[in-house]
Amino acid sequence: MRARPDRLQRLPEQYFGALLARVVAATSDGQPIVDLGRGNPETGPPQHVIDALADAANRHTAHGYPPFRGLPELREAIAQRYREVYGVELDPGSEVAVIPGTKTGIVELSLVLADDGDTILLPDPYYPDYPSGPALAEAGLGYVRLDPDRGWAPDFDSAPTDNVAAVYLNYPSNPCAVAAPAGAFERAVEFARATGSAIVHDFAYGDLVFDGREPQSFLATPGAKEIGIEMFSMSKSYGMAGWRLGFVVGNAEIVERINLLNDHCRVGVFRPIQEAAIAALTGPQDSVAERRDMYQRRRDRVREALPHTVCEGTFYVWFELPPGLTAEQLLTGHRLAVAPGEGFGPSGAGRARISLAVTDETLELGLERLARALAEG
Ligand SMILES: Cc1ncc(COP(=O)(O)O)c(C=O)c1O
């Protein structure tokens, strides 16, 4: 066989796969590790959603190929949610694409927006899966610095402007754990207009905002739909991460491109999953609020142990490691896995991310170990 094609060789190391492998390797001496590294929701969806999945799976007619572009009722359900919760009007026929999880969308959006030689801008720090799409699209990478002194707002004034095909943004932010700073989305629309680029907004943690904040969709910004899309995920709001379901919504031309790519690469999403997602989106929403409150409670607990940490949403805390202490030392010396900041972009060095998507017991144990390591350091 020939050597791997360049496009595969350009792929970065898969950050979370490598992190998990390091945690598994560190347990080979039989000593357990407390893992606060990964953001994998620890509780599943509400019972009525699981029942809807089981009911549909028990119907023999539900097992054939689903419609390529998703059930119309599911596209209507997400449009209804955008209307009622985020104040955004979407045409379910042309402004909603159904995708198997937003991780898929993250990669596919680079493929449908950039040509070889274009530049894609990522926020710095960024979610570690973002560089993969630009690598496959053979696009160059640039950064929009997020400014810690302005609530991690994107600093578009210092961002590259040549040949920019797309700008990825993500609020509530993983890893910075902040809600969208005032004016950030408006400035993004201006930048996209000025550079002829598209905005890709990752809204994976949209519903997980604390202290009475309202979820804030990028698409509610005037002009947003003319230049961009948003990705909505079922994983975090409903604890459906393993189900693999998400949406690309907004600009009709970008939605059409995603659908076109998927017409060639996939055949929709298993119909029972789509039916259960309709139940999740249109049924009682108490579980979303309960989940948000649970993470807020855990955030409060982390603040007792690590005062001064900012966490306005998501289920992460992003913090500065004291000089001399590394994530590797936490793992090998203190049996505590955190996500090392280096994988989150050029500005990530010296920082780490811990996850609140663990049981209360695991969080307590992890915080004890972290407090000990900080006291010793
Ligand atoms: C910022 C961000 N975007 C997207 C994803 C992927 O979500 P999905 O399960 O929809 O693929 C994650 C998962 O952790 C995430 O943190």
PDB file of N, CA, C and O and ligand atoms in Angstrom, residues 39 100-104 106 127 129-130 170 172 174 202 204-205 232-236 241 244-246 316 353, ligand 1:
ATOM      1  N   GLY A  39     -14.783  15.434  29.417  1.00  0.00           N
ATOM      2  CA  GLY A  39     -16.118  16.016  29.583  1.00  0.00           C
ATOM      3  C   GLY A  39     -17.179  15.102  29.027  1.00  0.00           C
ATOM      4  O   GLY A  39     -17.740  15.376  27.976  1.00  0.00           O
ATOM      5  N   PRO A 100     -24.857  13.686  12.672  1.00  0.00           N
ATOM      6  CA  PRO A 100     -24.605  12.721  13.753  1.00  0.00           C
ATOM      7  C   PRO A 100     -23.609  13.262  14.783  1.00  0.00           C
ATOM      8  O   PRO A 100     -22.480  12.792  14.884  1.00  0.00           O
ATOM      9  N   GLY A 101     -24.015  14.258  15.537  1.00  0.00           N
ATOM     10  CA  GLY A 101     -23.152  14.848  16.565  1.00  0.00           C
ATOM     11  C   GLY A 101     -22.416  16.058  16.015  1.00  0.00           C
ATOM     12  O   GLY A 101     -22.060  16.111  14.831  1.00  0.00           O
ATOM     13  N   THR A 102     -22.175  17.049  16.868  1.00  0.00           N
ATOM     14  CA  THR A 102     -21.536  18.267  16.348  1.00  0.00           C
ATOM     15  C   THR A 102     -20.051  18.068  16.087  1.00  0.00           C
ATOM     16  O   THR A 102     -19.455  18.828  15.325  1.00  0.00           O
ATOM     17  N   LYS A 103     -19.448  17.047  16.676  1.00  0.00           N
ATOM     18  CA  LYS A 103     -18.043  16.772  16.347  1.00  0.00           C
ATOM     19  C   LYS A 103     -17.920  16.557  14.834  1.00  0.00           C
ATOM     20  O   LYS A 103     -16.953  17.005  14.206  1.00  0.00           O
ATOM     21  N   THR A 104     -18.907  15.877  14.257  1.00  0.00           N
ATOM     22  CA  THR A 104     -18.940  15.679  12.806  1.00  0.00           C
ATOM     23  C   THR A 104     -19.047  17.026  12.097  1.00  0.00           C
ATOM     24  O   THR A 104     -18.359  17.283  11.113  1.00  0.00           O
ATOM     25  N   ILE A 106     -18.143  19.929  13.158  1.00  0.00           N
ATOM     26  CA  ILE A 106     -16.925  20.724  13.321  1.00  0.00           C
ATOM     27  C   ILE A 106     -15.963  20.453  12.161  1.00  0.00           C
ATOM     28  O   ILE A 106     -15.372  21.364  11.589  1.00  0.00           O
ATOM     29  N   TYR A 127     -11.428  24.476  21.634  1.00  0.00           N
ATOM     30  CA  TYR A 127     -11.754  23.076  21.896  1.00  0.00           C
ATOM     31  C   TYR A 127     -10.827  22.212  21.017  1.00  0.00           C
ATOM     32  O   TYR A 127     -10.730  22.454  19.805  1.00  0.00           O
ATOM     33  N   ASP A 129     -10.705  19.598  19.369  1.00  0.00           N
ATOM     34  CA  ASP A 129     -11.079  18.935  18.109  1.00  0.00           C
ATOM     35  C   ASP A 129     -11.135  19.907  16.925  1.00  0.00           C
ATOM     36  O   ASP A 129     -11.291  19.475  15.785  1.00  0.00           O
ATOM     37  N   TYR A 130     -10.990  21.206  17.164  1.00  0.00           N
ATOM     38  CA  TYR A 130     -11.144  22.161  16.045  1.00  0.00           C
ATOM     39  C   TYR A 130     -10.061  22.070  14.954  1.00  0.00           C
ATOM     40  O   TYR A 130     -10.388  22.272  13.783  1.00  0.00           O
ATOM     41  N   ASN A 170     -16.981  29.731  20.133  1.00  0.00           N
ATOM     42  CA  ASN A 170     -17.671  28.775  21.013  1.00  0.00           C
ATOM     43  C   ASN A 170     -17.976  29.428  22.363  1.00  0.00           C
ATOM     44  O   ASN A 170     -17.073  29.641  23.161  1.00  0.00           O
ATOM     45  N   PRO A 172     -21.303  29.203  25.341  1.00  0.00           N
ATOM     46  CA  PRO A 172     -20.404  29.154  26.473  1.00  0.00           C
ATOM     47  C   PRO A 172     -19.138  28.380  26.099  1.00  0.00           C
ATOM     48  O   PRO A 172     -19.220  27.360  25.418  1.00  0.00           O
ATOM     49  N   ASN A 174     -15.770  26.265  25.956  1.00  0.00           N
ATOM     50  CA  ASN A 174     -14.914  25.175  26.391  1.00  0.00           C
ATOM     51  C   ASN A 174     -13.540  25.486  25.814  1.00  0.00           C
ATOM     52  O   ASN A 174     -13.418  25.531  24.583  1.00  0.00           O
ATOM     53  N   ASP A 202     -20.147  27.319  17.776  1.00  0.00           N
ATOM     54  CA  ASP A 202     -20.371  26.037  18.438  1.00  0.00           C
ATOM     55  C   ASP A 202     -21.133  26.319  19.735  1.00  0.00           C
ATOM     56  O   ASP A 202     -20.588  26.897  20.679  1.00  0.00           O
ATOM     57  N   ALA A 204     -22.502  24.044  21.786  1.00  0.00           N
ATOM     58  CA  ALA A 204     -22.672  22.738  22.439  1.00  0.00           C
ATOM     59  C   ALA A 204     -23.158  22.863  23.887  1.00  0.00           C
ATOM     60  O   ALA A 204     -23.867  21.996  24.382  1.00  0.00           O
ATOM     61  N   TYR A 205     -22.747  23.951  24.566  1.00  0.00           N
ATOM     62  CA  TYR A 205     -23.117  24.101  25.989  1.00  0.00           C
ATOM     63  C   TYR A 205     -24.172  25.191  26.179  1.00  0.00           C
ATOM     64  O   TYR A 205     -24.311  25.756  27.269  1.00  0.00           O
ATOM     65  N   PHE A 232     -25.862  23.056  17.252  1.00  0.00           N
ATOM     66  CA  PHE A 232     -26.547  22.721  18.505  1.00  0.00           C
ATOM     67  C   PHE A 232     -26.387  21.217  18.727  1.00  0.00           C
ATOM     68  O   PHE A 232     -26.553  20.430  17.793  1.00  0.00           O
ATOM     69  N   SER A 233     -26.058  20.828  19.939  1.00  0.00           N
ATOM     70  CA  SER A 233     -25.815  19.410  20.237  1.00  0.00           C
ATOM     71  C   SER A 233     -26.848  18.873  21.229  1.00  0.00           C
ATOM     72  O   SER A 233     -27.226  19.573  22.168  1.00  0.00           O
ATOM     73  N   MET A 234     -27.263  17.633  21.040  1.00  0.00           N
ATOM     74  CA  MET A 234     -28.133  16.991  22.028  1.00  0.00           C
ATOM     75  C   MET A 234     -27.314  16.432  23.203  1.00  0.00           C
ATOM     76  O   MET A 234     -27.866  15.970  24.195  1.00  0.00           O
ATOM     77  N   SER A 235     -25.981  16.434  23.074  1.00  0.00           N
ATOM     78  CA  SER A 235     -25.128  15.724  24.036  1.00  0.00           C
ATOM     79  C   SER A 235     -25.164  16.318  25.435  1.00  0.00           C
ATOM     80  O   SER A 235     -25.261  15.581  26.420  1.00  0.00           O
ATOM     81  N   LYS A 236     -25.049  17.642  25.548  1.00  0.00           N
ATOM     82  CA  LYS A 236     -24.837  18.238  26.872  1.00  0.00           C
ATOM     83  C   LYS A 236     -26.156  18.672  27.507  1.00  0.00           C
ATOM     84  O   LYS A 236     -26.342  18.512  28.701  1.00  0.00           O
ATOM     85  N   ALA A 241     -24.833  12.180  24.869  1.00  0.00           N
ATOM     86  CA  ALA A 241     -23.564  12.239  24.124  1.00  0.00           C
ATOM     87  C   ALA A 241     -23.327  10.984  23.274  1.00  0.00           C
ATOM     88  O   ALA A 241     -22.845  11.075  22.149  1.00  0.00           O
ATOM     89  N   ARG A 244     -25.144  10.472  19.504  1.00  0.00           N
ATOM     90  CA  ARG A 244     -24.591  11.128  18.332  1.00  0.00           C
ATOM     91  C   ARG A 244     -25.664  11.847  17.520  1.00  0.00           C
ATOM     92  O   ARG A 244     -26.111  11.363  16.461  1.00  0.00           O
ATOM     93  N   LEU A 245     -26.092  12.970  18.004  1.00  0.00           N
ATOM     94  CA  LEU A 245     -27.069  13.761  17.261  1.00  0.00           C
ATOM     95  C   LEU A 245     -26.843  15.258  17.529  1.00  0.00           C
ATOM     96  O   LEU A 245     -26.689  15.685  18.668  1.00  0.00           O
ATOM     97  N   GLY A 246     -26.829  15.997  16.448  1.00  0.00           N
ATOM     98  CA  GLY A 246     -26.696  17.445  16.560  1.00  0.00           C
ATOM     99  C   GLY A 246     -27.270  18.106  15.311  1.00  0.00           C
ATOM    100  O   GLY A 246     -27.843  17.425  14.434  1.00  0.00           O
ATOM    101  N   TYR A 316     -17.030  22.888  32.966  1.00  0.00           N
ATOM    102  CA  TYR A 316     -15.577  22.884  33.126  1.00  0.00           C
ATOM    103  C   TYR A 316     -15.132  24.030  34.007  1.00  0.00           C
ATOM    104  O   TYR A 316     -15.841  25.026  34.156  1.00  0.00           O
ATOM    105  N   ARG A 353      -7.695  22.171  32.581  1.00  0.00           N
ATOM    106  CA  ARG A 353      -9.169  22.178  32.653  1.00  0.00           C
ATOM    107  C   ARG A 353      -9.622  20.995  33.474  1.00  0.00           C
ATOM    108  O   ARG A 353      -9.138  19.880  33.277  1.00  0.00           O
TER     109      ARG A 353
HETATM  110  C1  LIG B   1     -17.073  22.727  22.545  1.00  0.00           C
HETATM  111  C2  LIG B   1     -17.553  21.387  22.096  1.00  0.00           C
HETATM  112  N1  LIG B   1     -18.063  21.267  20.874  1.00  0.00           N
HETATM  113  C3  LIG B   1     -18.512  20.087  20.410  1.00  0.00           C
HETATM  114  C4  LIG B   1     -18.420  18.941  21.173  1.00  0.00           C
HETATM  115  C5  LIG B   1     -18.883  17.650  20.589  1.00  0.00           C
HETATM  116  O1  LIG B   1     -20.222  17.442  20.867  1.00  0.00           O
HETATM  117  P1  LIG B   1     -21.056  16.289  20.163  1.00  0.00           P
HETATM  118  O2  LIG B   1     -21.282  15.239  21.190  1.00  0.00           O
HETATM  119  O3  LIG B   1     -22.317  16.933  19.688  1.00  0.00           O
HETATM  120  O4  LIG B   1     -20.240  15.750  19.015  1.00  0.00           O
HETATM  121  C6  LIG B   1     -17.904  19.009  22.456  1.00  0.00           C
HETATM  122  C7  LIG B   1     -17.801  17.794  23.295  1.00  0.00           C
HETATM  123  O5  LIG B   1     -17.207  17.759  24.326  1.00  0.00           O
HETATM  124  C8  LIG B   1     -17.449  20.266  22.937  1.00  0.00           C
HETATM  125  O6  LIG B   1     -16.920  20.392  24.150  1.00  0.00           O
END
